[in-house]
Coordinates of C-alpha atoms and ligand atoms in Angstrom, one line a residue:
Chain A
M1 CA 25.3 8.8 -10.6
I2 CA 24.2 6.2 -13.0
R3 CA 22.8 4.1 -10.7
I4 CA 21.1 6.7 -9.2
T5 CA 19.5 8.0 -12.8
L6 CA 18.3 4.2 -13.2
A7 CA 16.7 4.1 -9.8
L8 CA 14.6 7.2 -10.4
L9 CA 13.7 6.0 -14.1
G10 CA 13.0 2.4 -12.6
A11 CA 10.8 4.1 -10.0
L12 CA 8.8 6.2 -12.6
I13 CA 8.3 3.1 -14.7
L14 CA 7.2 1.3 -12.3
I15 CA 4.7 3.7 -10.9
S16 CA 3.5 4.3 -14.4
S17 CA 3.1 1.1 -15.1
T18 CA 1.4 -0.3 -11.9
A19 CA -1.1 2.6 -12.0
M20 CA -1.7 3.3 -15.7
A21 CA -4.4 5.1 -16.5
Q22 CA -6.8 4.4 -13.6
E23 CA -5.3 6.6 -10.5
M24 CA -2.5 8.5 -12.0
H25 CA -2.2 12.2 -13.1
V26 CA 1.1 13.0 -15.1
E27 CA 2.1 16.6 -15.6
G28 CA 5.3 18.4 -16.6
Y29 CA 6.7 20.6 -19.5
A30 CA 10.1 21.0 -21.7
D31 CA 11.6 24.6 -21.3
F32 CA 13.6 26.3 -24.1
R33 CA 15.3 29.7 -23.7
F34 CA 16.3 32.6 -26.2
L35 CA 19.1 34.7 -23.9
S36 CA 21.3 37.5 -24.0
A37 CA 23.6 37.8 -20.8
G38 CA 26.5 39.8 -19.9
P39 CA 29.3 39.8 -17.6
P40 CA 30.1 38.5 -15.1
D41 CA 30.7 34.6 -15.0
S42 CA 27.6 32.9 -13.3
F43 CA 28.1 31.5 -9.8
L44 CA 27.0 28.0 -11.6
D45 CA 30.3 28.2 -13.4
G46 CA 32.0 29.4 -10.5
G47 CA 32.0 33.2 -10.8
V48 CA 31.2 36.1 -9.1
G49 CA 27.9 36.8 -11.1
K50 CA 24.3 36.3 -8.8
L51 CA 22.4 35.3 -11.9
R52 CA 21.7 31.7 -13.7
F53 CA 23.4 33.0 -17.0
G54 CA 26.2 35.7 -17.4
Q55 CA 29.5 35.5 -19.5
G56 CA 32.9 36.5 -18.3
E57 CA 34.0 38.8 -21.1
G58 CA 32.3 41.8 -23.0
D59 CA 29.2 42.9 -24.1
Q60 CA 26.1 40.3 -23.9
A61 CA 26.4 37.3 -25.8
Q62 CA 23.0 35.5 -27.0
Q63 CA 22.4 31.9 -26.9
F64 CA 19.8 29.3 -27.0
Q65 CA 19.2 26.6 -24.5
F66 CA 17.3 23.3 -24.1
A67 CA 17.0 24.5 -20.1
E68 CA 15.3 21.3 -18.8
A69 CA 12.2 19.2 -18.6
S70 CA 10.5 18.1 -15.8
M71 CA 7.5 15.6 -15.4
A72 CA 5.4 15.5 -12.2
A73 CA 3.2 12.0 -11.2
T74 CA 0.7 11.8 -8.8
L75 CA -0.5 8.7 -8.2
L76 CA -3.8 8.2 -5.8
L77 CA -3.3 5.3 -3.5
T78 CA -6.4 5.4 -1.5
G79 CA -9.0 8.2 -0.9
D80 CA -7.2 9.7 1.7
V81 CA -3.2 8.8 0.6
L82 CA -1.7 10.1 -2.4
A83 CA 1.9 10.1 -3.4
Y84 CA 3.7 12.5 -5.5
A85 CA 7.3 12.9 -7.2
N86 CA 8.4 15.4 -9.7
I87 CA 11.3 14.6 -11.8
R88 CA 13.4 16.7 -13.8
Y89 CA 16.0 16.2 -17.0
D90 CA 18.8 18.7 -16.8
S91 CA 22.1 18.1 -19.0
R92 CA 23.8 20.5 -16.5
Q93 CA 22.6 18.6 -13.2
R94 CA 25.0 15.6 -12.0
T95 CA 22.6 13.0 -12.8
A96 CA 20.8 13.4 -16.3
L97 CA 17.6 12.6 -14.3
D98 CA 17.3 14.1 -10.7
A99 CA 14.4 14.6 -8.2
L100 CA 12.8 17.5 -6.7
E101 CA 10.3 16.0 -4.9
A102 CA 8.9 12.9 -3.8
Y103 CA 6.5 12.3 -0.6
A104 CA 3.5 11.0 0.0
R105 CA 0.5 13.0 1.9
Y106 CA -2.6 11.5 4.2
R107 CA -5.4 13.7 4.6
P108 CA -8.4 12.2 6.0
V109 CA -11.8 13.9 5.0
S110 CA -13.1 15.7 7.5
V111 CA -16.5 16.8 7.6
S112 CA -16.2 19.4 10.5
R113 CA -14.5 23.0 10.0
W114 CA -11.1 21.3 10.9
R115 CA -9.0 19.2 8.9
W116 CA -5.4 17.8 9.4
S117 CA -3.0 16.4 7.3
V118 CA 0.7 14.8 7.3
K119 CA 3.0 14.8 4.3
A120 CA 6.3 12.6 4.5
G121 CA 9.0 12.4 1.8
A122 CA 11.1 15.3 0.7
F123 CA 9.6 18.3 -0.5
F124 CA 9.8 22.4 -0.4
P125 CA 9.0 23.6 3.1
P126 CA 5.7 26.1 2.5
I127 CA 7.7 29.4 2.1
S128 CA 7.4 30.3 -1.6
L129 CA 4.1 32.8 -2.5
E130 CA 5.6 32.4 -6.4
N131 CA 6.3 29.0 -7.1
T132 CA 2.8 27.5 -7.4
G133 CA 3.1 25.9 -11.0
I134 CA 3.9 22.6 -11.8
G135 CA 7.4 21.3 -11.2
W136 CA 7.9 24.3 -8.5
T137 CA 7.6 26.8 -11.4
I138 CA 6.4 30.3 -11.5
P139 CA 3.3 31.9 -13.2
W140 CA 4.6 35.1 -13.3
T141 CA 8.1 35.3 -13.9
L142 CA 10.6 32.6 -15.0
T143 CA 13.1 33.8 -12.2
P144 CA 12.3 33.5 -8.7
S145 CA 12.7 36.1 -6.1
A146 CA 16.3 36.1 -4.2
I147 CA 14.4 34.2 -1.3
N148 CA 12.9 31.7 -3.2
S149 CA 16.2 31.3 -5.4
W150 CA 17.8 30.1 -2.1
V151 CA 14.7 27.8 -0.8
G152 CA 15.0 26.5 -4.2
E153 CA 18.7 26.0 -3.8
E154 CA 19.3 24.8 -0.2
L155 CA 16.0 24.1 1.6
R156 CA 14.3 20.5 1.1
T157 CA 12.3 19.2 3.9
I158 CA 13.0 15.6 4.0
G159 CA 11.3 14.4 6.9
S160 CA 7.6 14.9 7.6
E161 CA 5.3 18.0 8.3
A162 CA 1.8 18.0 9.5
K163 CA -1.0 20.9 9.2
I164 CA -3.9 21.5 10.7
E165 CA -6.7 23.6 8.8
W166 CA -9.4 25.5 10.3
R167 CA -12.1 26.3 7.5
G168 CA -14.4 29.1 8.2
D169 CA -17.0 30.6 5.9
V170 CA -14.7 33.6 5.0
D171 CA -11.5 32.9 6.9
R172 CA -9.2 30.2 6.7
M173 CA -6.6 29.2 9.4
E174 CA -3.6 26.8 9.0
W175 CA -0.8 25.7 11.5
I176 CA 2.2 23.6 10.4
F177 CA 4.9 22.1 12.0
A178 CA 7.8 19.9 10.9
L179 CA 10.8 17.6 12.0
Y180 CA 13.4 16.8 9.2
G181 CA 17.1 15.7 8.6
L182 CA 19.3 15.7 5.8
D183 CA 19.6 19.6 5.5
D184 CA 23.0 20.3 7.7
P185 CA 24.6 22.3 4.8
A186 CA 21.9 25.0 4.0
G187 CA 22.9 28.1 5.1
A188 CA 26.5 27.4 2.9
L189 CA 25.8 29.0 -0.1
L190 CA 24.1 31.8 1.5
A191 CA 27.3 32.6 3.6
A192 CA 29.8 31.5 0.8
R193 CA 28.3 33.0 -2.2
G194 CA 25.5 35.3 -1.1
W195 CA 22.2 36.0 -2.3
S196 CA 21.2 35.1 -6.0
L197 CA 18.5 34.9 -8.5
N198 CA 18.1 31.8 -10.2
D199 CA 15.5 29.0 -11.0
R200 CA 17.9 26.6 -11.2
I201 CA 16.7 24.5 -8.6
T202 CA 18.9 21.8 -7.0
G203 CA 17.9 18.4 -7.6
L204 CA 17.7 15.9 -4.2
F205 CA 20.9 14.1 -5.5
D206 CA 22.5 17.4 -7.1
L207 CA 25.7 19.8 -6.0
N208 CA 25.9 23.1 -5.3
R209 CA 29.3 24.6 -6.2
L210 CA 30.7 27.5 -4.3
P211 CA 32.1 30.4 -6.3
N212 CA 36.1 30.2 -7.0
A213 CA 36.8 33.1 -4.3
T214 CA 35.6 31.2 -1.5
E215 CA 37.8 30.5 1.0
Y216 CA 35.8 28.2 3.5
N217 CA 36.4 24.5 3.3
P218 CA 38.4 24.4 -0.1
S219 CA 38.1 20.8 0.1
A220 CA 34.7 21.1 -0.5
R221 CA 34.3 23.1 -3.5
R222 CA 31.2 21.2 -4.0
I223 CA 28.7 20.6 -1.5
H224 CA 25.5 18.4 -1.5
P225 CA 22.7 20.2 0.2
F226 CA 20.7 17.5 1.3
R227 CA 22.8 15.4 3.7
E228 CA 22.7 14.4 7.4
I229 CA 26.0 15.5 9.3
D230 CA 25.0 15.7 12.8
D231 CA 22.5 13.4 13.3
R232 CA 20.2 16.1 14.8
P233 CA 16.6 16.8 13.5
G234 CA 15.5 20.3 12.5
W235 CA 12.2 21.5 12.4
Y236 CA 10.0 24.7 11.3
S237 CA 6.7 25.7 12.3
G238 CA 4.3 28.0 10.5
V239 CA 0.9 29.6 10.7
R240 CA -1.0 31.0 7.7
W241 CA -4.2 33.5 7.8
R242 CA -6.4 33.5 4.5
S243 CA -9.4 35.7 4.2
E244 CA -11.6 35.3 1.4
G245 CA -11.7 39.2 -0.2
I246 CA -8.7 40.6 1.6
G247 CA -5.6 37.7 1.0
S248 CA -3.7 36.2 3.1
L249 CA -0.5 36.3 5.5
E250 CA 2.1 33.8 6.8
L251 CA 5.0 33.3 9.4
L252 CA 7.5 30.4 9.4
R253 CA 10.1 30.3 12.0
Y254 CA 13.1 27.4 10.4
D255 CA 16.0 26.0 12.6
N256 CA 17.8 23.2 11.1
Q257 CA 19.4 22.6 14.9
A258 CA 22.8 21.8 13.5
N259 CA 25.6 21.3 15.3
P260 CA 28.4 24.2 14.0
S261 CA 31.0 22.5 14.9
A262 CA 30.0 19.0 13.4
R263 CA 31.5 17.4 10.0
R264 CA 31.2 14.5 8.1
D265 CA 33.1 13.6 4.9
G266 CA 34.5 17.0 4.5
Q267 CA 31.4 18.6 4.7
L268 CA 30.3 21.5 7.4
A269 CA 27.1 21.4 9.8
W270 CA 25.5 24.8 9.1
R271 CA 23.4 25.9 11.7
T272 CA 20.8 28.2 10.2
S273 CA 17.5 29.7 11.4
F274 CA 15.2 32.4 10.5
W275 CA 11.7 33.9 10.0
S276 CA 9.9 33.9 6.9
L277 CA 6.9 36.3 6.7
G278 CA 4.6 36.5 3.3
A279 CA 1.8 38.1 2.3
E280 CA -0.9 38.2 -0.5
T281 CA -3.5 40.5 -1.8
G282 CA -5.2 41.5 -4.9
Y283 CA -8.2 43.2 -6.5
D284 CA -9.7 42.4 -9.3
D285 CA -6.8 41.6 -12.2
F286 CA -4.0 43.0 -9.7
V287 CA -2.2 40.6 -7.1
L288 CA 0.5 42.0 -5.2
I289 CA 3.1 39.3 -3.2
S290 CA 5.5 40.1 -0.9
Q291 CA 7.9 38.1 1.4
A292 CA 10.7 38.8 3.8
M293 CA 13.3 36.8 5.3
F294 CA 16.0 37.1 8.2
G295 CA 18.2 35.0 9.9
E296 CA 21.7 33.7 10.4
T297 CA 23.6 30.8 9.8
E298 CA 26.8 29.5 11.7
I299 CA 29.7 27.3 11.5
D300 CA 32.4 26.5 14.1
P301 CA 34.7 24.3 12.3
T302 CA 37.8 24.8 14.6
P303 CA 38.5 26.3 17.7
Q304 CA 40.5 29.0 15.7
F305 CA 37.7 30.0 13.1
N306 CA 34.2 30.8 13.3
A307 CA 31.6 32.4 11.1
I308 CA 28.3 33.8 11.6
T309 CA 26.7 34.8 8.8
K310 CA 23.3 37.4 8.6
F311 CA 21.0 37.7 5.8
Q312 CA 18.3 39.4 5.2
S313 CA 15.9 39.6 2.1
A314 CA 12.5 41.2 0.8
Y315 CA 10.7 41.5 -2.2
L316 CA 7.5 43.1 -3.6
L317 CA 5.7 41.6 -6.8
A318 CA 3.0 43.5 -8.6
G319 CA 1.2 40.8 -11.2
Y320 CA -1.6 42.0 -13.5
D321 CA -3.4 39.1 -14.8
L322 CA -5.5 39.2 -18.0
T323 CA -5.8 35.5 -18.2
D324 CA -3.9 35.3 -21.8
W325 CA -1.6 37.6 -20.6
R326 CA 0.2 38.1 -17.5
L327 CA 2.6 41.1 -16.9
A328 CA 4.7 41.1 -13.4
A329 CA 7.2 43.6 -11.6
R330 CA 9.2 42.7 -9.2
V331 CA 11.8 44.4 -6.8
D332 CA 14.3 42.2 -4.8
G333 CA 16.7 43.7 -1.7
Y334 CA 18.9 41.8 -0.1
A335 CA 21.9 41.8 2.1
A336 CA 24.2 39.9 4.1
Q337 CA 26.8 40.5 6.6
Q338 CA 29.8 38.4 8.4
Q339 CA 31.7 38.1 11.4
N340 CA 34.5 35.9 11.3
A341 CA 36.7 34.9 14.2
G342 CA 40.5 35.4 12.7
R343 CA 39.8 36.8 9.5
N344 CA 40.0 40.5 8.4
V345 CA 38.2 40.7 5.5
P346 CA 34.5 40.2 6.1
A347 CA 32.3 38.7 2.9
G348 CA 29.4 40.8 3.4
E349 CA 27.3 41.9 0.8
H350 CA 24.1 44.1 -0.6
G351 CA 22.2 44.4 -3.5
D352 CA 18.9 45.0 -5.3
A353 CA 17.2 43.7 -8.3
V354 CA 14.4 44.4 -10.7
T355 CA 12.5 41.6 -12.7
L356 CA 10.3 42.4 -15.4
A357 CA 8.2 39.8 -17.4
L358 CA 5.5 39.5 -19.6
T359 CA 3.7 36.2 -20.3
W360 CA 1.8 35.1 -23.3
L361 CA -0.7 31.9 -23.0
P362 CA -2.1 31.4 -26.4
I363 CA -2.9 28.0 -25.7
E364 CA -2.9 25.8 -22.6
A365 CA 0.0 23.8 -23.7
L366 CA 2.2 27.0 -24.2
R367 CA 3.4 29.6 -22.3
V368 CA 5.7 32.5 -23.8
T369 CA 7.7 34.7 -21.4
A370 CA 9.9 37.3 -21.9
E371 CA 11.9 38.4 -18.5
G372 CA 14.7 41.2 -17.9
I373 CA 16.5 41.0 -15.0
R374 CA 18.8 43.8 -13.6
N375 CA 20.7 43.2 -10.8
N376 CA 22.9 45.6 -8.9
S377 CA 24.9 44.2 -6.1
W378 CA 28.2 44.8 -4.1
R379 CA 30.1 42.2 -2.7
L380 CA 33.8 42.3 -1.7
Q381 CA 34.8 38.4 -2.1
R382 CA 34.9 39.4 -5.7
T383 CA 38.3 41.1 -5.1
V384 CA 39.7 37.5 -4.1
V385 CA 39.4 36.9 -7.9
E386 CA 40.3 40.5 -8.9
E387 CA 36.7 41.5 -9.6
P388 CA 35.4 45.1 -8.7
P389 CA 33.3 44.3 -5.3
R390 CA 30.4 45.8 -7.5
A391 CA 28.7 44.4 -10.4
V392 CA 25.4 45.2 -12.5
E393 CA 24.3 42.0 -14.2
T394 CA 21.4 42.2 -16.8
V395 CA 19.9 39.2 -18.5
F396 CA 16.9 38.8 -21.0
Q397 CA 15.2 36.0 -21.8
L398 CA 12.5 34.7 -23.9
G399 CA 11.5 31.2 -22.2
V400 CA 9.2 28.9 -24.1
R401 CA 7.4 26.0 -22.3
V402 CA 5.6 23.4 -23.6
F403 CA 3.2 21.8 -21.4
F404 CA 2.1 18.0 -21.6
Chain B
M1 CA -81.0 33.9 -1.3
K2 CA -77.8 32.8 0.8
P3 CA -76.8 30.4 -2.1
I4 CA -77.0 32.6 -4.8
L5 CA -75.2 35.1 -2.8
A6 CA -72.4 32.2 -2.3
L7 CA -72.2 31.6 -6.1
V8 CA -71.7 35.2 -7.0
A9 CA -69.0 35.3 -4.2
T10 CA -67.2 32.5 -5.4
V11 CA -67.5 33.9 -8.9
C12 CA -66.2 36.9 -8.1
L13 CA -63.4 35.4 -6.4
L14 CA -62.6 32.8 -9.3
L15 CA -62.8 36.3 -11.6
F16 CA -60.4 38.5 -9.5
S17 CA -58.2 36.1 -8.2
S18 CA -56.8 34.8 -11.7
P19 CA -55.0 38.0 -12.8
V20 CA -53.7 38.2 -9.8
W21 CA -51.2 35.2 -10.5
A22 CA -50.2 37.1 -13.4
G23 CA -46.8 38.5 -11.5
S24 CA -43.5 37.8 -13.3
L25 CA -40.0 39.0 -12.4
I26 CA -37.0 39.7 -14.8
L27 CA -33.7 40.5 -13.7
Q28 CA -30.2 41.0 -15.6
L29 CA -27.2 40.7 -13.5
T30 CA -23.9 41.6 -14.5
D31 CA -20.8 42.1 -12.9
S32 CA -18.5 45.4 -12.2
D33 CA -17.3 45.1 -15.7
G34 CA -21.2 44.8 -17.4
N35 CA -20.6 40.8 -18.1
P36 CA -23.3 38.5 -17.2
V37 CA -23.2 36.8 -13.9
S38 CA -24.5 33.2 -14.2
D39 CA -25.2 30.5 -11.0
A40 CA -26.6 33.5 -8.8
V41 CA -30.0 32.6 -7.2
V42 CA -32.7 35.2 -6.7
K43 CA -35.4 33.9 -4.1
L44 CA -38.9 36.1 -3.6
T45 CA -39.9 36.5 0.5
G46 CA -42.8 38.9 1.1
D47 CA -46.9 38.8 0.7
T48 CA -47.3 35.2 -0.3
P49 CA -45.0 32.6 0.9
G50 CA -44.3 30.3 -2.4
A51 CA -45.3 27.2 -1.6
V52 CA -42.6 24.3 -2.1
L53 CA -43.0 22.2 -4.7
S54 CA -43.4 18.5 -4.3
H55 CA -40.1 16.3 -3.5
Q56 CA -37.6 16.4 -6.3
S57 CA -34.2 14.0 -7.1
H58 CA -31.4 15.7 -8.6
I59 CA -28.0 14.4 -9.8
I60 CA -24.6 16.6 -9.5
D61 CA -22.0 15.0 -12.1
Q62 CA -18.5 14.8 -11.9
R63 CA -16.8 15.1 -15.1
D64 CA -13.1 16.1 -16.0
E65 CA -12.5 16.8 -12.2
T66 CA -15.3 19.3 -12.2
F67 CA -18.9 19.3 -10.7
S68 CA -21.8 19.3 -13.4
V69 CA -23.2 22.6 -12.0
Y70 CA -21.4 25.3 -10.1
V71 CA -24.7 26.3 -8.2
L72 CA -28.0 23.8 -7.9
L73 CA -31.0 25.2 -6.9
I74 CA -33.2 22.8 -5.1
S75 CA -36.2 23.2 -2.6
V76 CA -36.6 22.0 1.2
G77 CA -36.8 18.2 1.4
D78 CA -35.4 17.6 -2.0
D79 CA -32.6 15.2 -2.2
V80 CA -29.1 15.4 -4.3
T81 CA -27.5 12.1 -5.4
F82 CA -23.6 12.6 -6.1
R83 CA -22.5 10.6 -9.3
N84 CA -18.7 9.9 -10.7
S85 CA -18.3 10.4 -14.7
D86 CA -14.8 10.4 -14.5
Q87 CA -11.5 8.2 -14.4
T88 CA -10.3 9.0 -11.4
R89 CA -11.9 8.7 -7.8
H90 CA -13.8 11.5 -5.9
H91 CA -14.2 12.3 -2.6
V92 CA -17.2 14.4 -1.8
Y93 CA -18.0 16.1 1.1
S94 CA -19.6 18.8 2.9
F95 CA -18.7 20.3 6.5
S96 CA -21.7 22.8 5.9
P97 CA -24.1 22.8 9.4
L98 CA -27.5 22.0 6.9
G99 CA -25.8 18.9 5.8
Q100 CA -22.8 16.7 6.6
F101 CA -21.6 14.2 4.4
E102 CA -18.7 12.6 2.9
Y103 CA -18.6 9.9 0.2
L104 CA -15.6 8.5 -1.6
L105 CA -16.9 7.9 -5.0
A106 CA -14.7 5.1 -7.7
P107 CA -15.0 5.7 -11.4
G108 CA -19.0 5.1 -12.2
E109 CA -20.3 5.1 -8.8
K110 CA -23.2 6.6 -7.3
S111 CA -23.7 8.5 -3.8
P112 CA -26.7 7.5 -2.0
P113 CA -29.5 10.2 -2.3
I114 CA -28.6 13.0 0.3
L115 CA -31.8 14.7 2.0
L116 CA -31.6 18.2 2.4
S117 CA -34.3 19.5 4.9
K118 CA -33.0 23.1 5.6
P119 CA -33.1 26.0 4.0
G120 CA -29.6 27.3 3.2
V121 CA -26.4 27.1 1.2
V122 CA -24.0 24.0 1.2
A123 CA -20.8 24.1 0.0
V124 CA -19.5 20.9 -1.5
G125 CA -15.8 19.9 -2.1
C126 CA -13.5 17.1 -3.0
N127 CA -11.0 15.8 -0.2
I128 CA -8.8 14.6 -3.3
H129 CA -9.3 17.7 -5.8
D130 CA -8.9 20.9 -3.7
R131 CA -10.0 22.8 -6.9
M132 CA -13.4 21.4 -7.2
I133 CA -16.4 23.0 -6.0
T134 CA -20.3 22.9 -5.9
H135 CA -23.2 24.9 -4.1
I136 CA -26.5 23.8 -3.4
Y137 CA -28.9 26.2 -2.8
V138 CA -31.8 25.2 -0.8
S139 CA -34.7 27.1 -1.2
D140 CA -37.9 27.3 1.2
T141 CA -40.0 28.7 -1.3
A142 CA -41.1 28.0 -5.0
W143 CA -40.4 31.5 -5.9
A144 CA -36.6 31.4 -6.5
A145 CA -34.5 31.1 -9.7
R146 CA -30.9 30.6 -11.1
S147 CA -29.4 33.0 -13.4
D148 CA -28.4 31.6 -17.0
P149 CA -25.4 32.0 -18.8
Q150 CA -26.8 35.5 -20.0
G151 CA -27.4 36.7 -16.3
Q152 CA -31.0 36.4 -16.4
V153 CA -33.5 35.1 -13.8
E154 CA -37.0 34.6 -14.3
I155 CA -39.7 34.1 -11.9
K156 CA -42.8 33.6 -13.2
D157 CA -46.4 33.1 -11.9
V158 CA -46.3 35.0 -8.6
P159 CA -49.1 36.5 -6.8
N160 CA -49.4 40.3 -7.2
G161 CA -47.7 41.7 -4.1
T162 CA -44.6 43.4 -2.7
Y163 CA -41.6 41.2 -2.3
V164 CA -37.9 41.2 -1.6
A165 CA -35.8 40.0 -4.1
H166 CA -32.7 38.5 -2.4
I167 CA -29.8 37.8 -4.7
W168 CA -26.8 35.5 -4.1
H169 CA -24.0 34.2 -5.5
P170 CA -20.7 31.9 -4.6
K171 CA -18.5 34.6 -5.1
L172 CA -20.0 37.8 -3.6
R173 CA -17.6 39.5 -1.8
P174 CA -17.5 38.7 2.0
G175 CA -18.5 41.5 4.4
K176 CA -20.9 43.3 2.4
P177 CA -24.7 43.5 3.1
E178 CA -27.1 41.1 1.6
L179 CA -28.2 41.9 -2.0
A180 CA -31.9 42.9 -2.0
E181 CA -34.2 44.7 -4.0
T182 CA -37.3 45.2 -2.9
V183 CA -39.9 44.7 -6.1
T184 CA -43.7 45.3 -6.6
L185 CA -45.3 42.6 -9.1
G186 CA -48.1 43.5 -10.8
D187 CA -50.2 42.4 -14.3
S188 CA -47.0 43.2 -16.3
P189 CA -43.6 41.7 -15.5
V190 CA -41.5 43.5 -14.0
K191 CA -37.8 43.6 -15.3
L192 CA -34.8 44.8 -13.4
S193 CA -31.0 44.8 -13.4
S194 CA -28.3 44.7 -10.4
V195 CA -24.7 44.8 -10.7
L196 CA -22.8 42.1 -8.3
Q197 CA -19.4 42.7 -6.5
L198 CA -17.6 39.7 -7.0
L199 CA -14.7 38.3 -6.0
P200 CA -12.1 37.4 -9.2
D201 CA -11.4 34.2 -10.3
R202 CA -7.4 33.0 -8.9
P203 CA -5.6 31.4 -10.2
K204 CA -7.3 32.6 -13.7
S205 CA -5.5 30.3 -15.9
G206 CA -5.3 26.5 -14.8
G207 CA -3.0 24.9 -17.4
E208 CA 0.6 25.1 -15.5
Y209 CA -1.1 25.1 -11.9
R210 CA -0.6 21.5 -9.7
R211 CA -3.9 20.1 -10.1
Y212 CA -3.5 18.2 -6.3
Ligands
CU501 CU1 -12.2 15.0 -6.7

């Protein structure tokens, strides 16, 4: 733990000292939150709540938090190769410093309409249409949709991704294919906890906590999502079309190819595959973003036990961008169904969430966002810890981000 | 007799031809919100082709990861040099059918002059910084001008006659018919205004978006 932190810190200092001034660009932010949260407890504390913040008893409670500090460095090695690393400080992660992404990209220049590139390292698969900001943040809101909350928690491409672009005068096409490993536990949270809405991205060395109500795999209440269990690579492949003045459409198929009966160090491999769809359009100051995802995850740890969880989610985000002010409203819907051989209580769920956010950008280096979320969900698993299956959670936050 | 006639004819020609060269066009360009549109190019085609001026050399600078101009208006046969005034490398390139080139420029470096001999628009990007973009408008006539920050275009000293003013801007909504106005230029300047349907800049504020 300390060794990893020191190694990361060392790598950072090394990168910055060797490349100082000439070809390195550093960007980042510190994030402070004033918040008001109600019951139930957040899943981050083992509770049955679906939001990042929650508190078990009574009415809304107010608090102030230094949420995190994130720093990203881009180092230009040659004209064609760049290296990128994003490191975060968060007092509640396992190591004080953790990396969200670290990769190199090779993209030779092309004087034709075609251009290809390849990325290698650890990075987010190209699913989110929301997380376009520094450190995988969202310009519109503080909290991502259910889909991108899950992408941030359990998905990371640790491997290589190739991209081919075709650049027309108005239209643009992209084809993507990736091979990766170390993503076998992905899907565990969706099955054991279900969907959530939270901006707590899991670092590469961090652990995800399963709810106290979980009945799977009680030996491992914490799961390291980025590890190899069955020594089988996974893949994804996608296509994106973008037309100037109209918008964009994208489609991606993801399959981690995990062997659902594999197990290593008490952790299970989850065979997870899904379809992801995205669309974006806008007119003048208005933007509409929508994503949908559906798929399933499976484990077969013993001949007597097998669980298949099917999951679905979609959201629609409407944004209004006035340069200094941004207003966003998002509606999320999500559901999961479980089939367990040898189990009577299915742990399915369904829910919806409404998020409203107002962002003010008085100067380049400061962003202030007021956000309210109301999440309404039903999950039978809550009865295991004697909570009602339905929960309505509300969180109000004022996020202050200082960029450097 | 004949030489006198020739002289009279010449004098007449001189006399009547000079006021013919008085035509000028002033065009005020705004977007649909009424804001002035800079960096549009207006070109006149019609009765008299405007002779292209003698060869000129142009420089596009790169500073703060931005090209010094968003639109550069040049004439057919001119050349353009890219200069990197930043502390970081830039990789300028174009895949335009009118001119394909790529130059990796170290800080302080200049590209060789790039000769552009065909009319049209050459979009130029940076292969390192995706958001950097500039456009070179190569005109085959001297009767062309770029709008200033107040959205004004002035084309002076055009022979009297009827012309079509072609209006171009990099952010014009694609798929629409070309924006053009027919103008008759006479002795007094012609003032016109035109509204451009432009695509919005997106994302709007750059501070928190990734640069690479
Ligand atoms: Cu550049």
